[in-house]
Coordinates of N, CA, C and O in Angstrom, one line a residue:
X803 N 0.7 -1.3 0.1 CA -0.1 0.0 -0.1 C 0.7 1.1 0.2 O 1.6 1.6 0.3
X804 N 0.4 2.5 -1.1 CA 1.2 3.9 -1.0 C 0.5 4.5 -0.6 O -0.9 5.0 -0.1
X805 N 1.4 5.5 -0.6 CA 0.7 7.1 0.1 C -0.5 7.2 -1.5 O -1.7 8.3 -1.0
X806 N -0.1 7.2 -2.5 CA -0.7 7.8 -3.0 C -2.4 6.7 -3.9 O -3.2 6.9 -3.7
X807 N -2.1 5.2 -3.0 CA -3.4 4.0 -2.6 C -4.7 5.5 -2.0 O -5.4 5.2 -2.0
X808 N -3.8 5.8 -0.5 CA -4.3 6.4 0.4 C -5.6 7.4 -0.4 O -6.3 7.7 0.1
X809 N -4.4 8.4 -1.2 CA -5.3 9.1 -1.7 C -6.3 9.2 -3.3 O -7.1 9.4 -2.8
X810 N -6.0 8.5 -3.1 CA -6.7 7.4 -4.6 C -8.4 7.0 -4.2 O -9.1 7.0 -4.4
X811 N -8.3 6.4 -2.4 CA -9.1 5.9 -1.7 C -10.2 6.9 -1.7 O -11.3 7.2 -1.6
X812 N -9.3 7.2 -0.7 CA -9.8 9.2 0.1 C -10.7 9.5 -1.3 O -11.6 10.2 -1.0
X813 N -10.1 9.7 -2.5 CA -11.0 10.8 -3.4 C -11.8 10.2 -4.4 O -12.8 10.8 -4.2
X814 N -11.8 8.9 -4.0 CA -13.2 8.0 -4.6 C -14.4 7.9 -3.7 O -15.6 8.6 -3.8
X815 N -13.7 8.2 -2.1 CA -14.8 8.2 -1.4 C -15.8 9.0 -1.1 O -16.9 9.6 -0.9
X816 N -15.2 10.6 -1.3 CA -15.1 11.8 -0.7 C -15.7 12.4 -2.1 O -15.8 13.8 -1.4
X817 N -15.4 12.3 -3.4 CA -15.3 12.5 -4.1 C -14.8 13.9 -4.5 O -15.4 15.1 -4.4
X818 N -13.0 14.1 -4.2 CA -13.0 14.5 -3.4 C -12.0 15.8 -4.9 O -11.5 14.3 -5.6
X819 N -11.0 16.3 -5.1 CA -10.0 16.6 -5.9 C -8.7 16.0 -5.7 O -8.4 15.2 -4.6
X820 N -8.0 15.1 -6.2 CA -6.8 14.4 -6.3 C -5.9 15.6 -4.9 O -4.9 14.9 -4.1
X821 N -5.7 16.4 -5.3 CA -5.0 17.6 -4.4 C -5.4 17.1 -3.6 O -4.3 17.2 -2.0
X822 N -6.4 17.4 -3.0 CA -7.1 17.2 -1.4 C -6.9 16.2 -0.9 O -6.8 15.9 -0.1
X823 N -7.4 15.2 -1.5 CA -7.6 14.0 -1.3 C -5.9 13.6 -0.9 O -5.6 12.9 0.5
X824 N -4.8 13.4 -2.1 CA -3.5 13.8 -1.4 C -3.1 14.2 0.1 O -1.9 14.1 1.2
X825 N -3.4 15.6 0.1 CA -3.0 16.5 1.3 C -3.8 15.8 2.9 O -3.0 15.7 3.9
X826 N -5.1 14.6 2.3 CA -5.5 14.4 3.5 C -5.3 12.7 3.6 O -4.1 12.9 4.8
X827 N -4.2 12.6 2.8 CA -3.4 11.0 3.3 C -2.1 11.8 3.8 O -1.6 10.9 4.7
X828 N -1.5 12.7 3.2 CA 0.1 13.6 4.3 C -0.7 13.6 5.5 O 0.3 13.3 6.3
X829 N -1.4 13.8 5.5 CA -2.4 15.1 7.2 C -2.4 13.1 8.1 O -2.2 13.0 8.8
X830 N -3.1 12.5 7.8 CA -3.0 11.2 7.9 C -1.8 10.4 8.8 O -1.2 9.8 10.0
X831 N -1.1 10.2 7.1 CA 0.3 10.2 7.6 C 1.2 10.6 8.7 O 1.1 9.8 10.1
X832 N 1.1 11.5 8.6 CA 1.9 12.2 9.9 C 1.1 12.1 11.0 O 1.6 12.7 12.0
X833 N -0.5 12.8 10.9 CA -0.7 12.1 12.5 C -1.0 10.9 13.2 O -0.5 10.9 14.1
X834 N -0.2 10.1 12.6 CA 0.2 8.8 12.6 C 1.1 9.2 13.4 O 1.5 8.2 14.4
X835 N 1.9 9.2 13.2 CA 4.0 9.4 13.3 C 3.5 10.0 14.2 O 4.6 9.9 15.5
X836 N 3.0 11.2 14.9 CA 3.1 12.4 15.7 C 2.9 11.3 16.8 O 3.1 11.8 17.9
X837 N 1.4 10.6 16.4 CA 1.2 9.5 17.6 C 2.0 8.6 17.8 O 1.8 8.2 19.4
X838 N 2.9 7.9 17.4 CA 3.4 7.5 17.9 C 4.8 8.6 18.6 O 5.7 7.1 19.4
X839 N 5.8 9.3 18.3 CA 6.5 9.5 18.3 C 6.1 10.4 19.6 O 7.1 10.3 20.8
X840 N 4.5 11.1 19.8 CA 3.8 11.2 21.8 C 4.0 10.3 22.3 O 4.5 10.7 23.7
X841 N 3.3 9.5 21.8 CA 2.5 8.1 23.0 C 3.1 7.1 22.9 O 3.0 6.1 23.7
X842 N 3.7 6.1 22.1 CA 4.8 5.1 21.7 C 4.0 4.3 20.9 O 3.7 2.9 21.1
X843 N 2.6 5.0 21.0 CA 1.8 3.4 20.0 C 0.5 4.1 19.8 O 0.5 5.3 19.9
X844 N -0.2 3.5 18.5 CA -1.0 3.8 18.4 C -2.1 2.3 18.1 O -1.6 1.7 17.9
X845 N -3.9 2.5 18.1 CA -4.4 1.9 17.7 C -5.3 2.3 16.8 O -6.2 3.1 17.0
X846 N -5.2 1.7 15.8 CA -7.0 1.6 15.2 C -7.8 0.4 14.6 O -7.0 -0.8 14.3
X847 N -8.6 0.6 15.5 CA -10.0 -0.6 15.8 C -10.1 -0.9 14.9 O -10.3 -0.8 13.5
X848 N -10.4 -2.6 14.5 CA -11.1 -3.2 14.1 C -8.8 -4.0 13.2 O -10.0 -4.1 11.7
X849 N -8.7 -2.9 13.3 CA -7.4 -3.3 11.7 C -6.2 -3.9 12.9 O -5.0 -4.7 12.3
X850 N -5.2 -2.9 13.8 CA -4.0 -3.0 14.6 C -4.0 -1.9 16.0 O -4.2 -1.1 16.0
X851 N -2.6 -2.4 15.8 CA -2.0 -2.1 16.9 C -0.5 -1.6 16.6 O 0.0 -2.1 16.2
X852 N 0.2 0.0 16.6 CA 1.4 -0.1 16.1 C 1.8 0.5 17.5 O 0.9 1.2 18.4
X853 N 3.3 -0.6 17.7 CA 4.2 0.5 19.0 C 5.1 0.1 17.9 O 5.8 -0.3 17.3
X854 N 6.3 1.3 20.0 CA 7.0 1.7 19.0 C 7.9 0.7 20.2 O 7.6 0.5 22.1
X855 N 9.4 0.5 20.0 CA 10.3 -0.5 20.5 C 11.2 -0.5 20.7 O 11.8 0.2 19.5
X856 N 12.4 0.0 21.8 CA 13.7 -0.2 21.5 C 14.2 -1.3 21.3 O 14.0 -2.3 21.2
X857 N 15.6 -0.8 20.3 CA 16.3 -2.2 19.9 C 17.7 -2.2 21.0 O 18.4 -0.7 21.0
X858 N 18.7 -3.2 21.0 CA 19.2 -2.7 21.9 C 20.8 -2.8 20.6 O 20.5 -3.3 19.9
X859 N 21.9 -2.5 21.2 CA 23.4 -2.3 20.5 C 23.1 -3.7 20.5 O 23.3 -5.0 21.1
X860 N 23.9 -3.9 19.2 CA 24.5 -5.3 18.6 C 25.7 -5.3 17.6 O 25.4 -3.9 17.1
X861 N 26.1 -6.2 17.1 CA 27.5 -6.9 16.7 C 26.6 -7.5 15.7 O 25.7 -8.5 15.4
X862 N 26.8 -7.0 14.4 CA 26.7 -8.0 12.8 C 27.5 -8.0 12.1 O 28.6 -7.6 12.4
X863 N 27.3 -8.5 11.0 CA 28.7 -8.7 9.9 C 28.3 -8.3 8.1 O 27.2 -8.3 8.3
X864 N 29.3 -7.4 7.8 CA 28.9 -6.5 7.1 C 29.1 -8.1 5.7 O 29.2 -8.5 5.9
X865 N 27.6 -8.4 4.7 CA 27.6 -9.1 4.3 C 28.4 -9.1 2.8 O 28.9 -10.1 2.6
X866 N 29.1 -7.5 2.3 CA 30.5 -8.2 1.3 C 31.6 -8.5 2.5 O 32.0 -9.0 1.1
X867 N 31.8 -7.6 3.5 CA 33.6 -8.4 3.5 C 33.2 -9.0 4.5 O 34.3 -10.3 4.9
X868 N 32.0 -9.3 5.3 CA 31.9 -10.6 6.3 C 33.3 -9.7 7.7 O 33.1 -10.8 8.5
X869 N 33.2 -8.9 7.4 CA 34.1 -7.8 8.8 C 32.6 -7.6 9.8 O 31.8 -7.1 9.5
X870 N 32.9 -7.5 11.5 CA 32.0 -7.5 12.3 C 32.0 -5.6 12.4 O 32.8 -4.9 12.1
X871 N 31.2 -5.5 12.2 CA 30.2 -4.2 12.6 C 29.3 -3.6 13.5 O 28.6 -4.8 13.7
X872 N 29.9 -2.3 15.2 CA 28.4 -2.1 15.5 C 27.3 -1.8 15.5 O 27.2 -0.8 14.2
X873 N 26.3 -2.1 15.4 CA 25.1 -1.3 15.4 C 24.2 -0.6 16.4 O 24.6 -1.3 17.7
X874 N 24.5 0.5 16.2 CA 23.3 1.4 17.5 C 22.0 1.0 18.0 O 21.8 0.0 17.3
X875 N 21.8 1.3 19.4 CA 21.2 0.7 19.6 C 19.7 2.1 19.4 O 20.6 2.9 18.9
X876 N 18.1 1.6 18.7 CA 17.3 2.5 18.2 C 16.5 2.4 18.8 O 16.0 1.7 19.7
X877 N 14.8 3.1 18.0 CA 14.1 2.6 17.8 C 13.7 2.1 16.4 O 13.7 2.0 15.4
X878 N 12.3 0.7 16.7 CA 11.7 0.7 15.3 C 10.2 0.4 16.0 O 9.5 0.9 17.0
X879 N 9.0 0.4 14.9 CA 7.6 0.5 14.5 C 7.5 -1.0 14.7 O 7.5 -1.7 13.3
X880 N 6.5 -2.1 15.6 CA 6.6 -3.3 15.5 C 4.5 -3.1 14.7 O 3.3 -2.3 15.8
X881 N 4.0 -3.9 14.4 CA 2.6 -4.3 14.1 C 2.1 -5.2 14.3 O 2.7 -6.4 14.7
X882 N 0.8 -5.1 15.7 CA -0.1 -6.0 15.4 C -1.5 -6.2 14.9 O -1.5 -5.4 15.1
X883 N -1.9 -7.2 14.4 CA -2.9 -7.6 13.3 C -3.8 -7.7 14.8 O -3.7 -8.1 15.1
X884 N -4.8 -6.7 14.1 CA -6.2 -7.6 14.8 C -6.8 -8.9 15.0 O -6.9 -9.5 14.0
X885 N -7.7 -9.0 15.5 CA -8.4 -10.7 15.6 C -9.3 -10.7 14.4 O -9.5 -11.9 13.4
X886 N -10.1 -9.2 14.3 CA -10.4 -8.7 12.6 C -10.6 -9.1 11.6 O -10.6 -9.4 10.9
X887 N -9.2 -8.5 11.6 CA -8.0 -8.1 10.9 C -8.0 -10.0 10.3 O -7.1 -9.9 9.1
X888 N -7.4 -10.4 11.0 CA -6.4 -11.9 10.4 C -8.0 -12.7 10.5 O -7.5 -13.6 9.6
X889 N -9.0 -12.5 10.2 CA -10.1 -13.2 10.4 C -10.4 -13.0 8.7 O -10.2 -13.7 7.7
X890 N -10.4 -11.6 7.9 CA -10.4 -12.1 7.2 C -9.5 -11.4 6.0 O -9.9 -11.7 4.8
X891 N -8.2 -11.2 6.5 CA -7.6 -12.1 5.4 C -7.1 -13.7 5.7 O -7.0 -14.5 5.3

């Protein structure tokens, strides 16, 4: 799924212009990102839950050279599908 796909669905559903649908899609994605940053999670009922998880620093291997590389600690977003979504798929 892409931002253009979301914009196209919004355009068809709301019977609005492509520019307005694109802005609405951007605003939706920006709101989700802001909520993840602020609260550390976001739940969309009947779809699933997005949550921010911390990752530990670790050692990895460079696939090209085989040399060990240090990977810094960071954050990643995880998604857990709701039971309704699991049944639908």
